[in-house]
mmCIF file of C-alpha atoms in Angstrom:
data_model
loop_
_atom_site.group_PDB
_atom_site.id
_atom_site.type_symbol
_atom_site.label_atom_id
_atom_site.label_comp_id
_atom_site.label_asym_id
_atom_site.label_seq_id
_atom_site.Cartn_x
_atom_site.Cartn_y
_atom_site.Cartn_z
ATOM 1 C CA MET A 14 7.029 150.061 -0.389
ATOM 2 C CA THR A 15 4.301 152.591 -1.214
ATOM 3 C CA ASP A 16 2.900 153.285 -4.664
ATOM 4 C CA LEU A 17 4.829 156.553 -4.703
ATOM 5 C CA GLU A 18 8.171 154.893 -3.921
ATOM 6 C CA ASN A 19 7.639 152.595 -6.891
ATOM 7 C CA ILE A 20 6.303 155.370 -9.138
ATOM 8 C CA VAL A 21 8.986 158.020 -8.562
ATOM 9 C CA PRO A 22 11.969 156.127 -10.092
ATOM 10 C CA LEU A 23 9.985 155.378 -13.287
ATOM 11 C CA TRP A 24 8.694 158.972 -13.405
ATOM 12 C CA HIS A 25 12.223 160.367 -13.059
ATOM 13 C CA ALA A 26 13.446 158.119 -15.885
ATOM 14 C CA LEU A 27 10.599 159.162 -18.195
ATOM 15 C CA ARG A 28 10.939 162.823 -17.275
ATOM 16 C CA ASP A 29 14.678 162.826 -17.900
ATOM 17 C CA ALA A 30 14.134 161.134 -21.260
ATOM 18 C CA GLY A 31 11.443 163.637 -22.227
ATOM 19 C CA SER A 32 8.927 160.807 -22.622
ATOM 20 C CA ASP A 33 5.196 161.145 -22.105
ATOM 21 C CA TYR A 34 3.294 159.001 -19.624
ATOM 22 C CA VAL A 35 -0.146 158.456 -18.163
ATOM 23 C CA LEU A 36 -0.890 158.738 -14.469
ATOM 24 C CA ALA A 37 -3.926 156.742 -13.309
ATOM 25 C CA THR A 38 -5.540 157.746 -9.995
ATOM 26 C CA VAL A 39 -8.472 156.066 -8.258
ATOM 27 C CA VAL A 40 -10.883 158.925 -7.523
ATOM 28 C CA GLU A 41 -14.011 157.047 -6.452
ATOM 29 C CA VAL A 42 -15.065 153.572 -5.405
ATOM 30 C CA ASP A 43 -18.635 152.276 -5.409
ATOM 31 C CA GLY A 44 -18.902 149.013 -3.490
ATOM 32 C CA PRO A 45 -16.085 146.636 -2.498
ATOM 33 C CA SER A 46 -12.648 147.387 -3.904
ATOM 34 C CA TYR A 47 -9.095 146.307 -3.123
ATOM 35 C CA ARG A 48 -7.727 149.874 -3.406
ATOM 36 C CA LYS A 49 -9.320 153.098 -2.219
ATOM 37 C CA PRO A 50 -9.304 156.646 -3.683
ATOM 38 C CA GLY A 51 -5.775 157.981 -3.896
ATOM 39 C CA ALA A 52 -4.205 154.780 -5.250
ATOM 40 C CA ARG A 53 -2.032 155.568 -8.269
ATOM 41 C CA MET A 54 -0.284 153.867 -11.174
ATOM 42 C CA LEU A 55 2.172 155.358 -13.674
ATOM 43 C CA ILE A 56 2.128 153.993 -17.227
ATOM 44 C CA ALA A 57 4.896 154.413 -19.824
ATOM 45 C CA ALA A 58 4.340 154.179 -23.578
ATOM 46 C CA ASP A 59 6.657 151.160 -23.774
ATOM 47 C CA GLY A 60 4.467 149.157 -21.374
ATOM 48 C CA ARG A 61 6.388 149.740 -18.164
ATOM 49 C CA ARG A 62 4.203 150.603 -15.170
ATOM 50 C CA ALA A 63 4.576 151.229 -11.455
ATOM 51 C CA GLY A 64 2.007 151.341 -8.692
ATOM 52 C CA THR A 65 -1.423 149.692 -8.543
ATOM 53 C CA VAL A 66 -5.069 150.729 -8.799
ATOM 54 C CA SER A 67 -6.584 147.345 -7.862
ATOM 55 C CA GLY A 68 -5.593 143.941 -6.601
ATOM 56 C CA GLY A 69 -4.252 143.038 -10.032
ATOM 57 C CA CYS A 70 -7.454 142.704 -12.014
ATOM 58 C CA LEU A 71 -7.568 146.181 -13.581
ATOM 59 C CA GLU A 72 -3.966 147.187 -14.176
ATOM 60 C CA ALA A 73 -3.446 145.526 -17.551
ATOM 61 C CA GLU A 74 -6.729 146.818 -18.970
ATOM 62 C CA VAL A 75 -6.127 150.364 -17.705
ATOM 63 C CA ALA A 76 -2.602 150.365 -19.159
ATOM 64 C CA LYS A 77 -3.729 148.936 -22.509
ATOM 65 C CA ARG A 78 -6.066 151.798 -23.281
ATOM 66 C CA ALA A 79 -4.582 154.641 -21.261
ATOM 67 C CA PHE A 80 -2.799 156.513 -24.037
ATOM 68 C CA TRP A 81 -5.500 156.569 -26.658
ATOM 69 C CA MET A 82 -8.121 157.415 -24.039
ATOM 70 C CA THR A 83 -6.146 160.535 -23.055
ATOM 71 C CA GLU A 84 -5.348 161.764 -26.571
ATOM 72 C CA SER A 85 -7.791 164.651 -26.119
ATOM 73 C CA GLY A 86 -6.947 165.318 -22.499
ATOM 74 C CA PRO A 87 -7.624 163.971 -19.004
ATOM 75 C CA VAL A 88 -10.656 161.718 -18.496
ATOM 76 C CA VAL A 89 -12.380 159.814 -15.681
ATOM 77 C CA GLU A 90 -13.189 156.220 -16.661
ATOM 78 C CA ARG A 91 -15.387 153.633 -15.020
ATOM 79 C CA TYR A 92 -14.096 150.104 -14.367
ATOM 80 C CA SER A 93 -16.065 147.240 -12.841
ATOM 81 C CA THR A 94 -14.671 144.366 -10.803
ATOM 82 C CA ALA A 95 -17.957 142.438 -10.759
ATOM 83 C CA GLU A 96 -18.003 138.943 -12.266
ATOM 84 C CA ASP A 97 -21.279 139.525 -14.066
ATOM 85 C CA ASP A 98 -20.596 143.040 -15.377
ATOM 86 C CA GLY A 99 -21.503 143.127 -19.031
ATOM 87 C CA ASP A 100 -19.032 145.848 -20.016
ATOM 88 C CA LEU A 101 -15.800 144.207 -18.964
ATOM 89 C CA PRO A 102 -14.768 140.548 -19.297
ATOM 90 C CA TYR A 103 -12.236 140.449 -16.489
ATOM 91 C CA GLY A 104 -14.279 140.861 -13.316
ATOM 92 C CA SER A 105 -12.436 139.821 -10.188
ATOM 93 C CA GLY A 106 -15.426 139.028 -8.043
ATOM 94 C CA CYS A 107 -14.898 141.988 -5.680
ATOM 95 C CA GLY A 108 -18.176 143.349 -6.980
ATOM 96 C CA GLY A 109 -17.256 147.035 -6.892
ATOM 97 C CA VAL A 110 -16.958 149.820 -9.439
ATOM 98 C CA VAL A 111 -13.778 151.891 -9.607
ATOM 99 C CA TYR A 112 -13.515 155.325 -11.224
ATOM 100 C CA ILE A 113 -10.031 156.257 -12.398
ATOM 101 C CA LEU A 114 -8.671 159.632 -13.531
ATOM 102 C CA LEU A 115 -6.307 159.218 -16.478
ATOM 103 C CA GLU A 116 -4.024 162.106 -17.371
ATOM 104 C CA ARG A 117 -0.818 162.793 -19.322
ATOM 105 C CA ARG A 118 2.373 164.567 -18.301
ATOM 106 C CA ALA A 119 0.948 168.071 -18.918
ATOM 107 C CA THR A 120 -1.225 167.908 -15.810
ATOM 108 C CA ALA A 121 0.356 165.020 -13.922
ATOM 109 C CA ALA A 122 3.881 166.449 -13.622
ATOM 110 C CA SER A 123 3.010 169.078 -11.028
ATOM 111 C CA LEU A 124 1.030 166.522 -9.023
ATOM 112 C CA LEU A 125 3.942 164.068 -8.918
ATOM 113 C CA THR A 126 6.307 166.907 -7.974
ATOM 114 C CA GLU A 127 4.154 167.881 -4.991
ATOM 115 C CA LEU A 128 3.589 164.271 -3.926
ATOM 116 C CA GLU A 129 7.291 163.552 -3.944
ATOM 117 C CA ALA A 130 8.149 166.730 -2.022
ATOM 118 C CA ALA A 131 5.553 166.020 0.698
ATOM 119 C CA PHE A 132 6.673 162.392 0.939
ATOM 120 C CA ASP A 133 10.335 163.321 1.326
ATOM 121 C CA ALA A 134 9.582 166.061 3.870
ATOM 122 C CA ARG A 135 7.111 163.797 5.697
ATOM 123 C CA VAL A 136 4.414 166.480 5.790
ATOM 124 C CA PRO A 137 0.677 166.273 4.994
ATOM 125 C CA LEU A 138 -0.679 167.376 1.659
ATOM 126 C CA ALA A 139 -4.187 168.076 0.356
ATOM 127 C CA ILE A 140 -4.863 168.050 -3.400
ATOM 128 C CA ALA A 141 -8.045 169.644 -4.689
ATOM 129 C CA THR A 142 -8.737 168.327 -8.222
ATOM 130 C CA ILE A 143 -11.540 169.173 -10.648
ATOM 131 C CA LEU A 144 -12.902 165.914 -12.035
ATOM 132 C CA ASP A 145 -15.200 167.031 -14.861
ATOM 133 C CA GLY A 146 -15.807 169.757 -17.413
ATOM 134 C CA ALA A 147 -13.308 171.800 -19.419
ATOM 135 C CA ASN A 148 -10.989 172.247 -16.416
ATOM 136 C CA ILE A 149 -10.656 168.570 -15.530
ATOM 137 C CA ALA A 150 -7.374 167.798 -13.718
ATOM 138 C CA THR A 151 -6.880 171.432 -12.691
ATOM 139 C CA ARG A 152 -5.495 171.413 -9.158
ATOM 140 C CA VAL A 153 -4.674 173.397 -6.088
ATOM 141 C CA PHE A 154 -2.342 172.044 -3.406
ATOM 142 C CA ALA A 155 -2.436 172.854 0.300
ATOM 143 C CA GLY A 156 0.287 171.969 2.749
ATOM 144 C CA PRO A 157 1.714 173.217 6.037
ATOM 145 C CA THR A 158 3.744 175.950 4.373
ATOM 146 C CA LYS A 159 2.068 176.770 1.075
ATOM 147 C CA THR A 160 -0.994 176.754 -1.102
ATOM 148 C CA ASN A 161 -0.505 177.018 -4.837
ATOM 149 C CA CYS A 162 -2.091 176.306 -8.160
ATOM 150 C CA GLY A 163 -0.366 173.363 -9.754
ATOM 151 C CA SER A 164 -1.803 172.986 -13.252
ATOM 152 C CA GLU A 165 -0.957 174.494 -16.580
ATOM 153 C CA GLN A 166 -4.687 174.985 -17.111
ATOM 154 C CA ILE A 167 -6.055 178.353 -16.009
ATOM 155 C CA ILE A 168 -9.195 178.990 -13.998
ATOM 156 C CA ALA A 169 -10.613 182.204 -12.571
ATOM 157 C CA GLU A 170 -8.884 183.535 -9.477
ATOM 158 C CA SER A 171 -12.123 183.294 -7.515
ATOM 159 C CA SER A 172 -12.491 179.641 -8.501
ATOM 160 C CA ALA A 173 -8.884 178.936 -7.526
ATOM 161 C CA ALA A 174 -9.670 180.466 -4.128
ATOM 162 C CA ILE A 175 -12.624 178.103 -3.733
ATOM 163 C CA LEU A 176 -10.380 175.123 -4.452
ATOM 164 C CA SER A 177 -7.745 176.477 -2.097
ATOM 165 C CA ASN A 178 -10.256 176.863 0.739
ATOM 166 C CA LEU A 179 -11.551 173.316 0.187
ATOM 167 C CA ALA A 180 -8.015 171.937 0.209
ATOM 168 C CA GLY A 181 -7.300 173.854 3.408
ATOM 169 C CA LEU A 182 -10.420 172.387 5.001
ATOM 170 C CA ALA A 183 -9.329 168.854 4.121
ATOM 171 C CA LEU A 184 -5.909 169.587 5.609
ATOM 172 C CA GLU A 185 -7.524 170.896 8.814
ATOM 173 C CA ARG A 186 -9.884 167.932 9.101
ATOM 174 C CA MET A 187 -7.213 165.432 7.997
ATOM 175 C CA GLN A 188 -9.816 163.879 5.741
ATOM 176 C CA SER A 189 -10.501 163.660 1.987
ATOM 177 C CA ILE A 190 -13.491 165.596 0.650
ATOM 178 C CA ASP A 191 -15.723 164.954 -2.374
ATOM 179 C CA GLN A 192 -18.036 167.825 -3.258
ATOM 180 C CA ARG A 193 -19.990 169.379 -6.134
ATOM 181 C CA LEU A 194 -19.672 173.155 -6.173
ATOM 182 C CA SER A 195 -19.799 176.109 -8.563
ATOM 183 C CA ILE A 196 -16.605 176.637 -10.540
ATOM 184 C CA ASP A 197 -16.742 179.380 -13.184
ATOM 185 C CA ARG A 198 -20.539 179.348 -12.811
ATOM 186 C CA ARG A 199 -20.872 175.644 -13.509
ATOM 187 C CA LYS A 200 -21.600 172.813 -11.113
ATOM 188 C CA THR A 201 -18.362 170.909 -10.901
ATOM 189 C CA ARG A 202 -17.147 167.855 -9.003
ATOM 190 C CA VAL A 203 -14.086 168.531 -6.857
ATOM 191 C CA TRP A 204 -12.246 165.770 -5.069
ATOM 192 C CA VAL A 205 -9.743 166.687 -2.360
ATOM 193 C CA ASP A 206 -7.254 163.919 -1.691
ATOM 194 C CA TYR A 207 -5.828 164.226 1.818
ATOM 195 C CA ARG A 208 -2.403 162.620 2.082
ATOM 196 C CA ALA A 209 -1.238 162.002 5.633
ATOM 197 C CA PRO A 210 2.473 162.497 6.328
ATOM 198 C CA ARG A 211 4.719 159.561 5.714
ATOM 199 C CA PRO A 212 4.864 157.559 8.965
ATOM 200 C CA GLY A 213 8.180 157.301 10.762
ATOM 201 C CA LEU A 214 9.459 154.496 12.966
ATOM 202 C CA TRP A 215 12.367 155.112 15.334
ATOM 203 C CA ILE A 216 13.926 151.838 16.387
ATOM 204 C CA PHE A 217 16.148 152.242 19.431
ATOM 205 C CA GLY A 218 18.277 149.122 19.473
ATOM 206 C CA ALA A 219 20.469 147.766 16.683
ATOM 207 C CA GLY A 220 20.490 144.094 17.589
ATOM 208 C CA ASP A 221 19.398 141.329 15.270
ATOM 209 C CA ASP A 222 15.773 141.651 16.397
ATOM 210 C CA ALA A 223 15.698 145.154 14.826
ATOM 211 C CA LYS A 224 16.203 143.720 11.348
ATOM 212 C CA PRO A 225 12.756 142.147 10.782
ATOM 213 C CA LEU A 226 11.148 145.252 12.280
ATOM 214 C CA LEU A 227 13.055 147.373 9.734
ATOM 215 C CA ARG A 228 12.055 145.100 6.841
ATOM 216 C CA LEU A 229 8.364 145.205 7.678
ATOM 217 C CA ALA A 230 8.345 148.969 8.201
ATOM 218 C CA ARG A 231 10.110 149.610 4.905
ATOM 219 C CA GLU A 232 7.687 147.266 3.141
ATOM 220 C CA LEU A 233 4.962 149.633 4.345
ATOM 221 C CA GLY A 234 6.878 152.624 3.026
ATOM 222 C CA TRP A 235 7.681 154.112 6.433
ATOM 223 C CA PHE A 236 10.686 156.277 7.208
ATOM 224 C CA VAL A 237 12.878 154.218 9.538
ATOM 225 C CA SER A 238 15.632 155.396 11.865
ATOM 226 C CA ILE A 239 17.924 152.995 13.712
ATOM 227 C CA ALA A 240 19.760 154.278 16.792
ATOM 228 C CA ASP A 241 21.877 152.553 19.438
ATOM 229 C CA GLY A 242 24.649 153.430 21.845
ATOM 230 C CA ARG A 243 26.615 150.415 20.580
ATOM 231 C CA SER A 244 28.442 151.947 17.627
ATOM 232 C CA HIS A 245 29.637 148.586 16.326
ATOM 233 C CA LEU A 246 25.983 147.569 15.843
ATOM 234 C CA ALA A 247 24.476 150.854 14.651
ATOM 235 C CA THR A 248 26.151 150.811 11.241
ATOM 236 C CA ARG A 249 24.971 151.441 7.690
ATOM 237 C CA GLU A 250 26.370 148.040 6.663
ATOM 238 C CA ARG A 251 23.990 146.248 9.038
ATOM 239 C CA PHE A 252 20.935 148.379 8.173
ATOM 240 C CA ARG A 253 21.236 149.394 4.522
ATOM 241 C CA ALA A 254 17.460 149.792 4.086
ATOM 242 C CA ALA A 255 17.170 152.302 6.954
ATOM 243 C CA ASP A 256 16.720 155.984 6.149
ATOM 244 C CA LYS A 257 18.908 156.966 9.087
ATOM 245 C CA VAL A 258 21.410 155.125 11.299
ATOM 246 C CA THR A 259 22.797 156.815 14.400
ATOM 247 C CA ALA A 260 25.339 155.758 17.012
ATOM 248 C CA LEU A 261 23.876 157.379 20.120
ATOM 249 C CA PRO A 262 26.192 159.216 22.533
ATOM 250 C CA ILE A 263 24.375 157.813 25.558
ATOM 251 C CA SER A 264 26.517 159.732 28.041
ATOM 252 C CA THR A 265 25.239 163.055 26.682
ATOM 253 C CA LEU A 266 21.531 162.181 26.679
ATOM 254 C CA PRO A 267 19.049 163.695 27.296
ATOM 255 C CA GLU A 268 20.850 167.030 26.780
ATOM 256 C CA ALA A 269 21.768 166.189 23.155
ATOM 257 C CA ALA A 270 18.289 164.862 22.291
ATOM 258 C CA SER A 271 17.049 168.057 20.663
ATOM 259 C CA SER A 272 19.599 167.739 17.869
ATOM 260 C CA LEU A 273 19.708 163.934 17.654
ATOM 261 C CA PHE A 274 15.939 163.564 17.445
ATOM 262 C CA SER A 275 15.125 166.754 15.524
ATOM 263 C CA ASP A 276 13.452 164.725 12.726
ATOM 264 C CA LEU A 277 11.165 162.832 15.135
ATOM 265 C CA LYS A 278 7.595 164.041 14.526
ATOM 266 C CA ALA A 279 4.411 163.884 16.555
ATOM 267 C CA THR A 280 3.008 161.387 14.043
ATOM 268 C CA ASP A 281 5.954 158.997 14.445
ATOM 269 C CA ALA A 282 6.370 155.840 16.458
ATOM 270 C CA ALA A 283 9.284 154.923 18.703
ATOM 271 C CA VAL A 284 10.146 151.399 19.858
ATOM 272 C CA LEU A 285 12.820 150.548 22.410
ATOM 273 C CA LEU A 286 14.523 147.159 22.146
ATOM 274 C CA THR A 287 18.055 147.903 23.306
ATOM 275 C CA HIS A 288 17.818 145.249 26.070
ATOM 276 C CA SER A 289 19.807 147.736 28.170
ATOM 277 C CA PHE A 290 18.414 149.381 31.323
ATOM 278 C CA GLU A 291 20.841 152.308 31.007
ATOM 279 C CA GLN A 292 20.099 152.950 27.348
ATOM 280 C CA ASP A 293 16.330 152.625 27.746
ATOM 281 C CA SER A 294 16.237 155.049 30.698
ATOM 282 C CA GLN A 295 18.374 157.627 28.882
ATOM 283 C CA ILE A 296 16.343 157.328 25.675
ATOM 284 C CA LEU A 297 12.967 157.529 27.442
ATOM 285 C CA ALA A 298 14.164 160.542 29.410
ATOM 286 C CA SER A 299 15.076 162.171 26.075
ATOM 287 C CA LEU A 300 11.738 161.313 24.474
ATOM 288 C CA PHE A 301 9.596 162.564 27.348
ATOM 289 C CA ALA A 302 11.658 165.734 27.743
ATOM 290 C CA ARG A 303 10.742 166.800 24.213
ATOM 291 C CA GLU A 304 7.909 169.285 23.638
ATOM 292 C CA VAL A 305 6.608 167.166 20.752
ATOM 293 C CA GLN A 306 5.503 163.723 21.938
ATOM 294 C CA SER A 307 5.452 160.745 19.583
ATOM 295 C CA ALA A 308 2.150 159.153 18.626
ATOM 296 C CA TYR A 309 3.398 155.750 19.791
ATOM 297 C CA VAL A 310 6.091 154.803 22.307
ATOM 298 C CA GLY A 311 6.608 151.094 22.885
ATOM 299 C CA VAL A 312 9.100 149.195 24.992
ATOM 300 C CA LEU A 313 10.043 145.548 24.624
ATOM 301 C CA GLY A 314 10.010 143.499 27.793
ATOM 302 C CA PRO A 315 7.841 143.067 30.915
ATOM 303 C CA GLN A 316 5.904 146.036 32.264
ATOM 304 C CA ARG A 317 7.609 145.763 35.656
ATOM 305 C CA ARG A 318 10.973 146.496 34.024
ATOM 306 C CA THR A 319 9.556 149.391 32.004
ATOM 307 C CA ARG A 320 8.136 150.957 35.189
ATOM 308 C CA GLU A 321 11.589 150.854 36.787
ATOM 309 C CA VAL A 322 13.182 152.280 33.628
ATOM 310 C CA LEU A 323 10.672 155.140 33.592
ATOM 311 C CA ALA A 324 11.347 155.950 37.231
ATOM 312 C CA GLU A 325 15.070 156.156 36.427
ATOM 313 C CA ALA A 326 14.253 158.393 33.446
ATOM 314 C CA ALA A 327 12.337 160.735 35.755
ATOM 315 C CA ARG A 328 15.333 160.838 38.122
ATOM 316 C CA LEU A 329 17.649 161.699 35.223
ATOM 317 C CA LEU A 330 15.393 164.666 34.420
ATOM 318 C CA GLY A 331 15.382 165.755 38.049
ATOM 319 C CA LEU A 332 11.631 165.379 38.397
ATOM 320 C CA PRO A 333 9.947 164.994 41.785
ATOM 321 C CA ASN A 334 8.110 161.775 42.707
ATOM 322 C CA PRO A 335 9.773 159.527 40.078
ATOM 323 C CA MET A 336 7.466 156.588 40.675
ATOM 324 C CA GLU A 337 4.343 158.722 40.229
ATOM 325 C CA ARG A 338 5.760 160.191 37.032
ATOM 326 C CA ALA A 339 6.618 156.670 35.871
ATOM 327 C CA GLU A 340 2.986 155.574 36.314
ATOM 328 C CA GLU A 341 1.782 158.629 34.378
ATOM 329 C CA TRP A 342 4.112 157.967 31.480
ATOM 330 C CA LEU A 343 3.355 154.252 31.500
ATOM 331 C CA SER A 344 -0.367 154.977 31.033
ATOM 332 C CA ARG A 345 0.459 156.707 27.708
ATOM 333 C CA MET A 346 2.786 154.021 26.415
ATOM 334 C CA HIS A 347 2.616 150.567 24.875
ATOM 335 C CA ALA A 348 4.524 148.337 27.259
ATOM 336 C CA PRO A 349 4.991 145.587 26.468
ATOM 337 C CA THR A 350 4.936 146.690 22.836
ATOM 338 C CA GLY A 351 2.910 144.714 20.271
ATOM 339 C CA LEU A 352 -0.397 142.897 19.895
ATOM 340 C CA ASP A 353 -1.060 139.429 21.227
ATOM 341 C CA LEU A 354 -0.461 137.315 18.091
ATOM 342 C CA GLY A 355 1.097 134.383 19.880
ATOM 343 C CA ALA A 356 4.477 135.592 18.629
ATOM 344 C CA GLU A 357 7.692 133.841 19.660
ATOM 345 C CA THR A 358 10.255 134.331 16.899
ATOM 346 C CA PRO A 359 11.893 137.726 16.132
ATOM 347 C CA ALA A 360 9.938 137.974 12.858
ATOM 348 C CA ALA A 361 6.617 137.246 14.522
ATOM 349 C CA ILE A 362 7.374 139.669 17.373
ATOM 350 C CA ALA A 363 8.209 142.329 14.779
ATOM 351 C CA LEU A 364 4.881 141.653 13.068
ATOM 352 C CA SER A 365 3.007 142.077 16.359
ATOM 353 C CA ILE A 366 4.775 145.426 16.974
ATOM 354 C CA ILE A 367 4.156 146.740 13.456
ATOM 355 C CA ALA A 368 0.514 145.663 13.692
ATOM 356 C CA GLU A 369 -0.038 147.623 16.896
ATOM 357 C CA ILE A 370 1.705 150.702 15.510
ATOM 358 C CA GLN A 371 -0.426 150.546 12.331
ATOM 359 C CA GLN A 372 -3.566 150.170 14.447
ATOM 360 C CA THR A 373 -2.599 153.098 16.682
ATOM 361 C CA LEU A 374 -1.532 155.523 13.945
ATOM 362 C CA ASN A 375 -4.669 154.850 11.905
ATOM 363 C CA ASN A 376 -7.193 154.529 14.756
ATOM 364 C CA GLY A 377 -7.985 150.965 13.711
ATOM 365 C CA SER A 378 -10.036 148.631 15.849
ATOM 366 C CA ALA A 379 -7.681 145.633 15.474
ATOM 367 C CA LEU A 380 -10.824 143.504 15.069
ATOM 368 C CA PRO A 381 -11.165 140.851 12.394
ATOM 369 C CA LEU A 382 -12.467 142.486 9.197
ATOM 370 C CA ARG A 383 -15.510 140.237 9.279
ATOM 371 C CA GLN A 384 -16.589 142.187 12.350
ATOM 372 C CA VAL A 385 -15.992 145.592 10.790
ATOM 373 C CA ARG A 386 -18.692 147.158 8.611
ATOM 374 C CA ALA A 387 -16.524 149.492 6.514
ATOM 375 C CA VAL A 388 -12.988 148.516 5.491
ATOM 376 C CA HIS A 389 -12.152 151.948 4.054
ATOM 377 C CA PRO A 390 -12.664 155.259 5.860
ATOM 378 C CA ALA A 391 -15.516 157.448 4.676
ATOM 379 C CA ILE A 392 -14.919 160.474 2.469
ATOM 380 C CA SER A 393 -16.544 163.691 3.629
ATOM 381 C CA ARG A 394 -19.118 165.008 1.182
ATOM 382 C CA VAL A 395 -19.795 168.359 2.838
#
């Protein structure tokens, strides 16, 4: 599960009880660090907490001092994870420095509201936050449908417009931005946290091999849909952790696809493991007939079979030259689905599929980290 999925239940409980809390957000990392900017942790006055800001070495120390450090308002604090750092006795050996924004309910409530809404709607969100000066923790949000000021603190309209433009730029670039600019005639640090939409995985096939795939995807916090033409398998009882379970009316596909797959986004992944030639051909015809194509389409099984299934899908759509169309589609797909991990068991096969989807959606290299110079993506400092 994601930080947010863990944070939201605690936040709701504290909000409903009228209790104050501290939200801790990683806003900068200097050197190696387990978590990157955007990692969050919610801290209750009674010691409860949800989310993480490190690999376990900083959470207790941050929580211990969070409330008294924010008595006068939001603050950005420096924490070291170096073994030989003289300021803190609990270095983890990572060797990096982590800067964390600590803020109470007064400024954090609107942020959590926007984060939850974007997560549930599976849309991107950009959050422009002032990180120093009198207006620290003042924010502007930018999303696909709105841009608004989300803090109880007030800044000049012209300054709010600057934040709004910067948030819009981050949304357009799909990248976080860290910049010093003039806010109310003072040089001010503004950090724009770009939050990509919540990934979605559409699993077509409700056999037992779908279960480990569902578990791994939900562990990553993805939206997961299970669909199958076999109604006795596509049931909520078998897939309680899924966000959506659908018994597909195969005989009406692909005509009914527009309504059945209306929630399927361009940033989602689709994996076919029905083990049925008829189902796979109907489903692939439905997927390729849509105007919005998925970021990842994978099919379990040998490529020869997938080529034949695609040709049948083209015939179902009445397209000319089915074999040529099959080759075109195949070049854009992942068939067989998954990375070569030497997988044999259903759990290991699921891991190989999830790994390839993660690599595809995030433009990863799939190389060992020892061969990769930067583990975390760079933040634009334009």
